[in-house]
Short mmCIF file of C-alpha atoms in Angstrom, two decimals:
data_model
loop_
_atom_site.label_atom_id
_atom_site.label_comp_id
_atom_site.label_asym_id
_atom_site.label_seq_id
_atom_site.Cartn_x
_atom_site.Cartn_y
_atom_site.Cartn_z
CA GLY E 865 -33.19 -34.19 -32.83
CA GLY E 866 -28.94 -33.27 -33.06
CA SER E 867 -29.51 -29.95 -33.57
CA ASP E 868 -32.87 -29.79 -30.05
CA ASP E 869 -29.17 -30.78 -28.52
CA GLU E 870 -26.33 -28.37 -29.05
CA GLY E 871 -28.58 -25.96 -29.20
CA ASP E 872 -29.39 -27.08 -25.18
CA ALA E 873 -25.77 -27.58 -24.48
CA GLY E 874 -25.01 -23.98 -25.88
CA LYS E 875 -27.29 -22.38 -23.19
CA ASP E 876 -25.86 -24.40 -21.23
CA LYS E 877 -22.55 -22.66 -21.19
CA LEU E 878 -23.81 -19.45 -21.91
CA GLY E 879 -25.82 -20.14 -18.01
CA GLU E 880 -23.24 -20.77 -16.77
CA LYS E 881 -21.04 -18.74 -17.94
CA LEU E 882 -23.79 -15.47 -17.16
CA LYS E 883 -23.84 -16.79 -13.42
CA ARG E 884 -20.22 -16.88 -12.73
CA ASP E 885 -19.86 -14.43 -14.26
CA THR E 886 -22.21 -12.94 -11.95
CA ALA E 887 -21.28 -14.71 -8.83
CA GLU E 888 -17.55 -12.51 -9.36
CA ALA E 889 -18.76 -9.86 -9.96
CA SER E 890 -20.66 -9.86 -6.10
CA GLY E 891 -18.16 -11.08 -4.77
CA ARG E 892 -20.07 -14.88 -3.95
CA MET E 893 -16.71 -16.64 -6.01
CA GLN E 894 -13.17 -16.42 -6.29
CA ARG E 895 -11.06 -16.19 -9.81
CA ARG E 896 -7.38 -18.54 -8.78
CA ILE E 897 -5.02 -16.52 -10.41
CA ALA E 898 -2.05 -16.32 -8.01
CA ALA E 899 -0.80 -19.92 -8.85
CA GLY E 900 -1.13 -19.83 -11.93
CA LEU E 901 1.23 -15.76 -11.37
CA LYS E 902 3.65 -15.61 -14.32
CA LEU E 903 6.76 -12.60 -14.13
CA PRO E 904 8.48 -11.69 -17.22
CA ASP E 905 12.40 -12.82 -16.92
CA VAL E 906 14.23 -9.44 -18.57
CA SER E 907 17.28 -11.28 -19.31
CA THR E 908 15.60 -14.73 -20.97
CA GLN E 909 12.74 -13.66 -22.31
CA GLY E 910 14.18 -10.17 -23.85
CA ALA E 911 10.71 -8.27 -22.17
CA CYS E 912 11.31 -4.51 -21.75
CA ALA E 913 12.48 -3.71 -19.58
CA TRP E 914 10.36 -1.82 -16.78
CA THR E 915 10.52 2.34 -17.96
CA CYS E 916 11.14 5.17 -14.75
CA LYS E 917 10.97 8.33 -16.17
CA ARG E 918 11.82 11.53 -13.86
CA GLY E 919 9.19 14.52 -13.35
CA HIS E 920 9.05 15.96 -10.07
CA ARG E 921 11.48 18.03 -8.23
CA LEU E 922 10.50 16.00 -4.67
CA ALA E 923 9.07 12.38 -4.15
CA PRO E 924 5.41 11.39 -4.81
CA THR E 925 2.66 10.89 -3.56
CA ALA E 926 -0.47 8.84 -5.32
CA VAL E 927 -0.47 8.06 -8.62
CA ALA E 928 -4.05 6.58 -10.46
CA LEU E 929 -5.28 4.14 -13.71
CA SER E 930 -7.46 5.60 -15.96
CA ASP E 931 -10.15 2.01 -16.64
CA ASP E 932 -8.22 2.13 -20.08
CA GLU E 933 -4.72 2.11 -19.39
CA GLN E 934 -4.43 5.06 -21.58
CA LYS E 935 -3.52 7.07 -18.90
CA ALA E 936 -1.57 7.79 -15.31
CA TYR E 937 -1.69 10.84 -13.27
CA SER E 938 1.01 11.25 -10.22
CA VAL E 939 1.54 13.61 -8.00
CA SER E 940 3.97 14.57 -5.09
CA LYS E 941 5.47 16.58 -2.33
CA ASP E 942 5.69 19.34 -4.41
CA GLY E 943 2.47 19.99 -5.63
CA THR E 944 2.52 19.27 -8.99
CA ILE E 945 -0.21 17.45 -10.64
CA LEU E 946 1.22 15.86 -14.14
CA MET E 947 -0.79 13.90 -16.61
CA TRP E 948 1.03 11.41 -18.50
CA ASP E 949 0.83 9.22 -21.88
CA LEU E 950 1.78 5.23 -20.97
CA GLN E 951 2.31 5.07 -24.81
CA THR E 952 4.98 7.71 -24.70
CA MET E 953 5.89 8.42 -21.56
CA ARG E 954 5.28 11.95 -22.49
CA LYS E 955 3.70 13.89 -18.98
CA THR E 956 1.79 16.91 -19.41
CA ARG E 957 1.78 19.36 -15.60
CA LEU E 958 -1.77 20.11 -14.96
CA PHE E 959 -2.60 23.66 -13.18
CA ARG E 960 -4.09 25.27 -10.19
CA PRO E 961 -5.25 28.27 -9.76
CA GLY E 962 -2.47 30.46 -8.90
CA GLU E 963 -0.03 28.64 -10.11
CA CYS E 964 -0.25 29.61 -13.94
CA SER E 965 1.44 31.39 -14.08
CA LYS E 966 3.45 32.38 -17.73
CA ALA E 967 6.85 31.50 -16.08
CA SER E 968 5.75 29.00 -14.09
CA GLN E 969 4.76 27.34 -17.61
CA GLN E 970 7.62 27.66 -19.00
CA ALA E 971 9.20 26.25 -16.76
CA ALA E 972 7.18 23.09 -17.51
CA ALA E 973 7.64 22.55 -21.06
CA GLY E 974 11.87 23.02 -20.08
CA LYS E 975 12.31 26.29 -21.42
CA VAL E 976 12.89 27.73 -18.24
CA LYS E 977 16.17 25.93 -16.06
CA ASP E 978 14.43 24.48 -12.67
CA ALA E 979 16.43 27.52 -9.78
CA SER E 980 16.35 23.82 -7.67
CA GLU E 981 19.07 22.23 -10.36
CA GLY E 982 22.00 24.41 -9.93
CA GLY E 983 22.79 28.49 -10.33
CA GLY E 984 24.39 30.33 -8.10
CA ALA E 985 24.55 30.56 -3.98
CA ASP E 986 22.73 27.88 -1.90
CA TRP E 987 21.10 31.03 -0.37
CA VAL E 988 19.32 32.30 -4.16
CA ARG E 989 17.41 28.89 -5.12
CA GLN E 990 14.03 28.26 -5.18
CA LYS E 991 14.23 24.85 -3.23
CA ALA E 992 10.91 22.71 -3.43
CA ARG E 993 9.40 22.45 -0.24
CA SER E 994 7.84 18.83 1.23
CA THR E 995 6.28 20.98 4.32
CA SER E 996 4.04 23.37 2.42
CA GLN E 997 0.70 23.58 2.51
CA LEU E 998 0.50 23.69 -1.15
CA ALA E 999 2.49 19.41 -1.30
CA LEU E 1000 -0.41 17.03 -2.42
CA HIS E 1001 -1.60 13.86 -0.78
CA ALA E 1002 -3.56 12.07 -3.15
CA VAL E 1003 -4.91 11.04 -6.20
CA ALA E 1004 -8.32 10.09 -7.76
CA VAL E 1005 -10.10 9.24 -11.84
CA SER E 1006 -13.03 8.32 -12.54
CA SER E 1007 -14.11 5.02 -14.09
CA ASP E 1008 -14.61 7.24 -16.87
CA GLY E 1009 -12.06 8.89 -17.43
CA ALA E 1010 -13.99 12.51 -17.60
CA PHE E 1011 -12.62 13.78 -13.50
CA LEU E 1012 -9.91 14.28 -12.24
CA ALA E 1013 -9.24 15.08 -8.51
CA VAL E 1014 -5.65 15.42 -6.76
CA GLY E 1015 -5.78 16.54 -2.78
CA GLY E 1016 -3.64 17.54 -0.03
CA GLY E 1017 -1.90 20.63 2.31
CA ASP E 1018 -4.61 23.48 1.29
CA LYS E 1019 -7.48 21.32 3.04
CA LYS E 1020 -8.68 21.00 -0.82
CA VAL E 1021 -9.94 18.72 -3.50
CA HIS E 1022 -8.90 19.99 -6.80
CA VAL E 1023 -11.44 18.75 -9.85
CA PHE E 1024 -9.87 19.24 -13.70
CA ASP E 1025 -10.78 17.42 -16.45
CA GLY E 1026 -9.23 13.75 -17.01
CA ARG E 1027 -8.72 13.93 -21.37
CA SER E 1028 -8.12 17.08 -21.97
CA GLY E 1029 -6.09 18.32 -18.59
CA GLU E 1030 -7.82 21.26 -18.39
CA PHE E 1031 -8.82 22.55 -14.42
CA ILE E 1032 -12.81 22.62 -13.41
CA GLN E 1033 -13.14 23.49 -10.30
CA SER E 1034 -11.93 23.08 -6.61
CA PHE E 1035 -13.81 22.80 -3.31
CA PRO E 1036 -12.73 23.53 0.30
CA GLY E 1037 -14.68 22.18 3.10
CA HIS E 1038 -11.91 19.89 5.19
CA ARG E 1039 -10.64 21.67 7.73
CA ASP E 1040 -7.23 19.61 7.52
CA ALA E 1041 -4.77 18.32 4.92
CA VAL E 1042 -6.63 15.81 2.74
CA THR E 1043 -5.25 12.84 2.78
CA CYS E 1044 -6.79 10.14 -0.08
CA LEU E 1045 -9.62 9.60 -2.64
CA ALA E 1046 -12.54 7.60 -4.39
CA PHE E 1047 -15.16 7.47 -7.39
CA ARG E 1048 -17.25 5.51 -7.14
CA GLU E 1049 -17.69 3.18 -9.93
CA GLY E 1050 -19.88 3.67 -12.43
CA SER E 1051 -20.45 7.08 -11.23
CA HIS E 1052 -19.53 10.58 -10.65
CA GLN E 1053 -19.74 10.21 -6.58
CA LEU E 1054 -16.81 11.51 -4.99
CA PHE E 1055 -15.41 10.54 -1.24
CA SER E 1056 -12.86 12.11 -0.04
CA GLY E 1057 -10.87 11.70 3.13
CA SER E 1058 -8.94 14.16 5.94
CA LEU E 1059 -6.38 14.50 8.55
CA ASP E 1060 -9.33 15.82 10.35
CA ARG E 1061 -12.22 12.99 10.42
CA THR E 1062 -13.85 13.56 8.78
CA VAL E 1063 -15.03 11.39 5.13
CA LYS E 1064 -16.77 14.11 2.86
CA LEU E 1065 -19.00 12.94 -0.45
CA TRP E 1066 -18.90 15.64 -3.53
CA SER E 1067 -21.47 15.30 -6.63
CA LEU E 1068 -19.07 16.40 -9.31
CA ASP E 1069 -22.34 16.26 -11.65
CA ASP E 1070 -24.12 18.83 -10.19
CA ARG E 1071 -20.80 20.28 -9.19
CA ALA E 1072 -22.04 20.18 -4.96
CA TYR E 1073 -20.92 18.75 -1.45
CA MET E 1074 -22.96 15.72 -0.44
CA ASP E 1075 -22.13 14.83 3.58
CA THR E 1076 -19.84 14.37 5.46
CA LEU E 1077 -19.57 12.09 7.84
CA PHE E 1078 -18.42 10.92 11.64
CA GLY E 1079 -17.07 8.30 13.46
CA HIS E 1080 -13.91 8.12 13.33
CA GLN E 1081 -11.33 9.00 16.56
CA ALA E 1082 -8.34 10.01 14.52
CA GLU E 1083 -7.16 11.84 10.98
CA VAL E 1084 -8.68 8.96 8.47
CA LEU E 1085 -5.63 7.65 6.02
CA ALA E 1086 -7.42 5.49 3.45
CA LEU E 1087 -10.63 4.75 1.68
CA ASP E 1088 -12.06 2.90 -0.89
CA VAL E 1089 -15.31 2.61 -2.53
CA LEU E 1090 -16.93 0.40 -5.16
CA ARG E 1091 -20.44 0.46 -7.63
CA ALA E 1092 -22.57 0.73 -4.16
CA GLU E 1093 -22.38 3.12 -1.72
CA ARG E 1094 -20.96 1.70 0.64
CA VAL E 1095 -17.69 2.98 1.29
CA VAL E 1096 -14.44 1.32 3.59
CA SER E 1097 -11.92 3.80 5.36
CA SER E 1098 -9.08 3.98 8.10
CA GLY E 1099 -6.68 5.30 10.33
CA GLY E 1100 -4.48 6.79 13.23
CA ASP E 1101 -7.59 4.65 14.83
CA ARG E 1102 -6.52 1.61 14.00
CA ALA E 1103 -10.13 0.73 13.54
CA CYS E 1104 -11.99 0.61 9.38
CA ARG E 1105 -15.53 1.80 8.93
CA VAL E 1106 -18.34 0.39 6.38
CA TRP E 1107 -20.67 3.63 5.84
CA LYS E 1108 -23.91 2.09 3.71
CA ILE E 1109 -25.03 5.24 2.73
CA PRO E 1110 -28.50 5.20 2.07
CA GLU E 1111 -28.77 3.37 5.60
CA GLU E 1112 -27.36 6.80 6.55
CA SER E 1113 -25.94 4.15 9.34
CA GLN E 1114 -21.56 2.33 9.67
CA LEU E 1115 -19.72 -0.44 10.92
CA LEU E 1116 -16.94 -0.21 12.82
CA TYR E 1117 -13.85 -3.19 12.90
CA ARG E 1118 -11.11 -2.42 14.44
CA TYR E 1119 -7.59 -4.02 15.16
CA GLY E 1120 -5.80 -4.32 17.81
CA GLY E 1121 -1.88 -5.95 15.87
CA GLY E 1122 1.39 -7.10 18.12
CA PRO E 1123 2.49 -6.36 21.04
CA GLY E 1124 3.91 -2.85 21.50
CA SER E 1125 3.15 -2.27 17.79
CA CYS E 1126 1.59 1.04 17.61
CA SER E 1127 -0.61 0.02 14.43
CA ALA E 1128 -2.05 3.42 12.34
CA ILE E 1129 -4.49 1.96 9.20
CA ASP E 1130 -2.04 2.70 6.56
CA THR E 1131 -4.27 1.41 3.43
CA CYS E 1132 -7.19 -0.47 2.10
CA ARG E 1133 -8.89 -1.58 -0.84
CA TYR E 1134 -11.75 -3.62 -1.45
CA VAL E 1135 -11.23 -7.51 -2.36
CA THR E 1136 -14.83 -8.03 -3.55
CA GLY E 1137 -17.75 -6.19 -2.35
CA ILE E 1138 -17.44 -7.42 1.14
CA GLU E 1139 -13.78 -8.09 1.52
CA TRP E 1140 -11.11 -5.47 1.59
CA LEU E 1141 -7.31 -5.43 2.36
CA SER E 1142 -6.07 -3.58 4.27
CA GLY E 1143 -2.03 -3.21 5.98
CA SER E 1144 -0.41 -1.67 9.12
CA SER E 1145 2.50 0.23 10.40
CA ASP E 1146 3.45 -2.20 12.18
CA GLY E 1147 3.94 -4.41 9.05
CA SER E 1148 0.82 -6.18 8.45
CA LEU E 1149 -1.22 -6.84 6.36
CA GLN E 1150 -5.19 -8.35 7.14
CA LEU E 1151 -8.00 -9.40 5.47
CA TRP E 1152 -11.92 -8.20 6.09
CA THR E 1153 -15.14 -8.81 5.81
CA GLN E 1154 -18.38 -7.96 7.04
CA LEU E 1155 -19.13 -10.54 8.34
CA LYS E 1156 -16.72 -10.19 11.04
CA LYS E 1157 -15.78 -8.02 13.47
CA LYS E 1158 -11.95 -9.52 14.38
CA PRO E 1159 -8.92 -9.88 11.06
CA VAL E 1160 -10.47 -13.27 9.44
CA SER E 1161 -6.61 -13.04 8.16
CA VAL E 1162 -3.32 -11.00 9.01
CA VAL E 1163 0.12 -11.21 7.56
CA ARG E 1164 2.53 -10.42 10.01
CA HIS E 1165 5.59 -8.88 9.06
CA ALA E 1166 4.54 -8.74 5.75
CA HIS E 1167 7.62 -7.10 4.72
CA GLY E 1168 10.34 -8.66 7.34
CA THR E 1169 10.57 -7.59 10.31
CA ARG E 1170 13.69 -5.65 12.44
CA ALA E 1171 15.08 -5.12 15.75
CA PRO E 1172 13.84 -1.96 17.33
CA SER E 1173 16.74 0.71 18.63
CA ALA E 1174 16.52 0.38 23.08
CA GLY E 1175 14.96 3.84 22.42
CA PHE E 1176 12.36 3.32 20.17
CA ALA E 1177 11.25 -0.79 22.21
CA ALA E 1178 8.26 0.28 22.94
CA GLN E 1179 7.04 1.64 20.05
CA CYS E 1180 6.06 -0.62 16.23
CA SER E 1181 9.37 -1.95 14.33
CA ALA E 1182 9.33 -3.32 11.18
CA GLY E 1183 12.56 -3.72 8.41
CA ALA E 1184 13.85 -5.08 5.71
CA ALA E 1185 12.82 -8.99 4.14
CA GLY E 1186 16.06 -11.05 5.33
CA GLU E 1187 17.65 -9.25 8.45
CA PRO E 1188 17.12 -10.96 11.67
CA THR E 1189 13.78 -11.36 13.48
CA GLN E 1190 13.78 -10.40 17.10
CA PRO E 1191 10.31 -9.82 18.47
CA LEU E 1192 9.39 -7.04 20.64
CA PRO E 1193 8.82 -7.15 24.22
CA SER E 1194 6.00 -7.60 26.45
CA GLN E 1195 4.21 -5.53 28.08
CA GLN E 1196 4.35 -7.56 31.26
CA GLN E 1197 8.60 -7.73 30.12
CA GLN E 1198 8.72 -3.71 30.23
CA GLN E 1199 7.65 -3.40 32.97
CA GLN E 1200 10.33 -6.05 35.14
CA GLN E 1201 13.20 -4.79 33.48
CA GLN E 1202 11.49 -1.25 35.19
CA GLN E 1203 11.50 -2.82 37.82
CA GLN E 1204 15.12 -3.93 38.61
CA SER E 1205 17.10 -2.68 40.11
CA PRO E 1206 20.65 -1.88 39.23
CA ALA E 1207 22.37 -5.23 40.91
CA GLU E 1208 19.28 -7.54 38.81
CA VAL E 1209 19.88 -5.84 35.25
CA PRO E 1210 22.62 -8.16 33.92
CA GLU E 1211 25.67 -7.95 33.68
CA GLN E 1212 25.51 -8.26 29.57
CA ARG E 1213 22.18 -6.70 27.63
CA GLU E 1214 20.45 -9.42 24.36
CA GLY E 1215 22.38 -8.40 20.91
CA GLN E 1216 26.65 -7.62 22.74
CA GLN E 1217 29.11 -9.52 22.62
CA ASP E 1218 31.22 -10.32 25.31
CA GLY E 1219 33.77 -7.38 25.63
CA ALA E 1220 32.07 -5.04 23.38
CA ALA E 1221 30.08 -1.75 25.03
CA VAL E 1222 26.73 -1.20 25.87
CA ASP E 1223 24.80 1.91 24.40
CA LEU E 1224 23.81 3.81 26.74
CA GLY E 1225 20.72 5.50 23.75
CA ASN E 1226 22.08 8.73 24.11
CA GLY E 1227 25.38 8.46 22.27
CA ARG E 1228 27.59 7.20 25.83
CA ASN E 1229 28.60 4.22 26.49
CA ALA E 1230 28.45 2.30 30.38
CA ASP E 1231 31.94 3.40 30.46
CA GLY E 1232 31.12 6.93 29.24
CA GLY E 1233 32.97 6.50 26.07
CA GLY E 1234 31.99 7.21 22.56
CA ASP E 1235 30.44 10.00 20.44
CA PRO E 1236 28.24 11.76 21.11
CA LYS E 1237 26.18 11.91 17.78
CA ALA E 1238 25.55 8.64 17.77
CA GLY E 1239 23.04 8.74 20.58
CA LEU E 1240 20.38 10.26 17.63
CA LYS E 1241 20.04 7.24 15.36
CA GLU E 1242 18.64 5.40 18.74
CA SER E 1243 15.48 8.44 18.42
CA VAL E 1244 14.44 7.40 14.49
CA PRO E 1245 12.35 4.75 14.37
CA ASP E 1246 12.69 1.80 11.65
CA VAL E 1247 9.84 2.25 9.74
CA THR E 1248 11.17 0.37 6.91
CA GLY E 1249 8.80 -1.99 7.20
CA TRP E 1250 5.77 -0.31 7.20
CA VAL E 1251 3.00 -0.76 4.62
CA GLN E 1252 1.90 1.78 3.10
CA SER E 1253 -0.06 0.55 -0.46
CA VAL E 1254 -1.82 -2.51 -1.06
CA ALA E 1255 -3.45 -3.34 -4.26
CA VAL E 1256 -6.04 -5.44 -5.41
CA CYS E 1257 -7.26 -8.31 -8.24
CA ARG E 1258 -10.84 -7.27 -8.15
CA GLY E 1259 -12.34 -10.60 -7.19
CA SER E 1260 -9.31 -13.39 -7.22
CA ASP E 1261 -6.95 -14.18 -4.83
CA LEU E 1262 -4.04 -11.91 -5.40
CA VAL E 1263 -3.41 -8.92 -4.08
CA ALA E 1264 0.15 -6.69 -4.01
CA SER E 1265 1.65 -4.42 -0.82
CA GLY E 1266 4.93 -1.98 -0.50
CA ALA E 1267 6.25 -0.21 1.79
CA GLY E 1268 9.16 2.14 3.07
CA ASP E 1269 12.45 -1.05 2.31
CA GLY E 1270 11.80 0.06 -1.47
CA VAL E 1271 9.86 -3.79 -2.85
CA VAL E 1272 5.84 -4.75 -4.24
CA ARG E 1273 5.67 -7.92 -2.36
CA LEU E 1274 2.52 -9.83 -4.13
#
């Protein structure tokens, strides 16, 4: 009798575990891990310091990590593709067609000094150009590590062997730069988004183009997909779209943004099969569910706020954390200010101290003095708080965001 009871208890525990795993995989159950998160303290716990390696001449634009966490892949504005061994931090450069010349191979191996590092007059040196059509903006690796895909300004999707780094094939088709890539989990289906406002579907098993998804009214900036054939994408039209591939239909979700915002949804990631997180250029994070057309939660100024400059007051502004918060004026307040006659304008403007000169935005003060070059900064927006990247721990309550302030927030 006792053995039967123990066997029944074991079956009950196994059944509960299977139910819990199934609920987590389907998104019906959330793992609570954020409250117990502890970051190591290098000074007290003796943990390894963060490893920083230089590999690209210009800023990296995207990074992808293999599922086994053994390799990482990075692309850059200079058009280079690097495969990193995360155990040794050794890098291997991958070449697209036309790049694999003997000279470039020697330069990648360190046998030839890079011309941009010095030597000779400025007009002789070859300098990397961030505006080149060879610049890369996106990278993705399949869940089994078999395929690596990159895309950028040349409007093509380039596919490599994810293990050996050998080039396989390039896929033309987009009419503008490729901005985002994602593999469907457990398959070799690849989705690509572009500035041409389309999302394209590719089958790498068949080495073939499959379909084009139309709907976005502006450039596609981000997309993500899990195991199900449903893709979420976002872009400059302030909208997220969920594409149902088998049904050949789509769902539209719009984000209005804050007062005076010019928000484009720059990034999005699935949390569960029906929930996703997005970040926008007004500095906010949005949590969406497929059951509602508006965000269920919005974290405004996720990376802090900074007062906008006088010449950029009507556009979006978000800045470094810890700076004094000063909200943007509403449209009604701006109209009232424009309708005021010069006599009705207050003598002392907001933020001006007694005796301080008022900068009119053209580099000169109200008294006619000042440096003309100083007005140049008025035309440059403060974009340090724009949320440009988000990452999620699938099926949990923990997410991360990155912005132009150089800070990763959890």
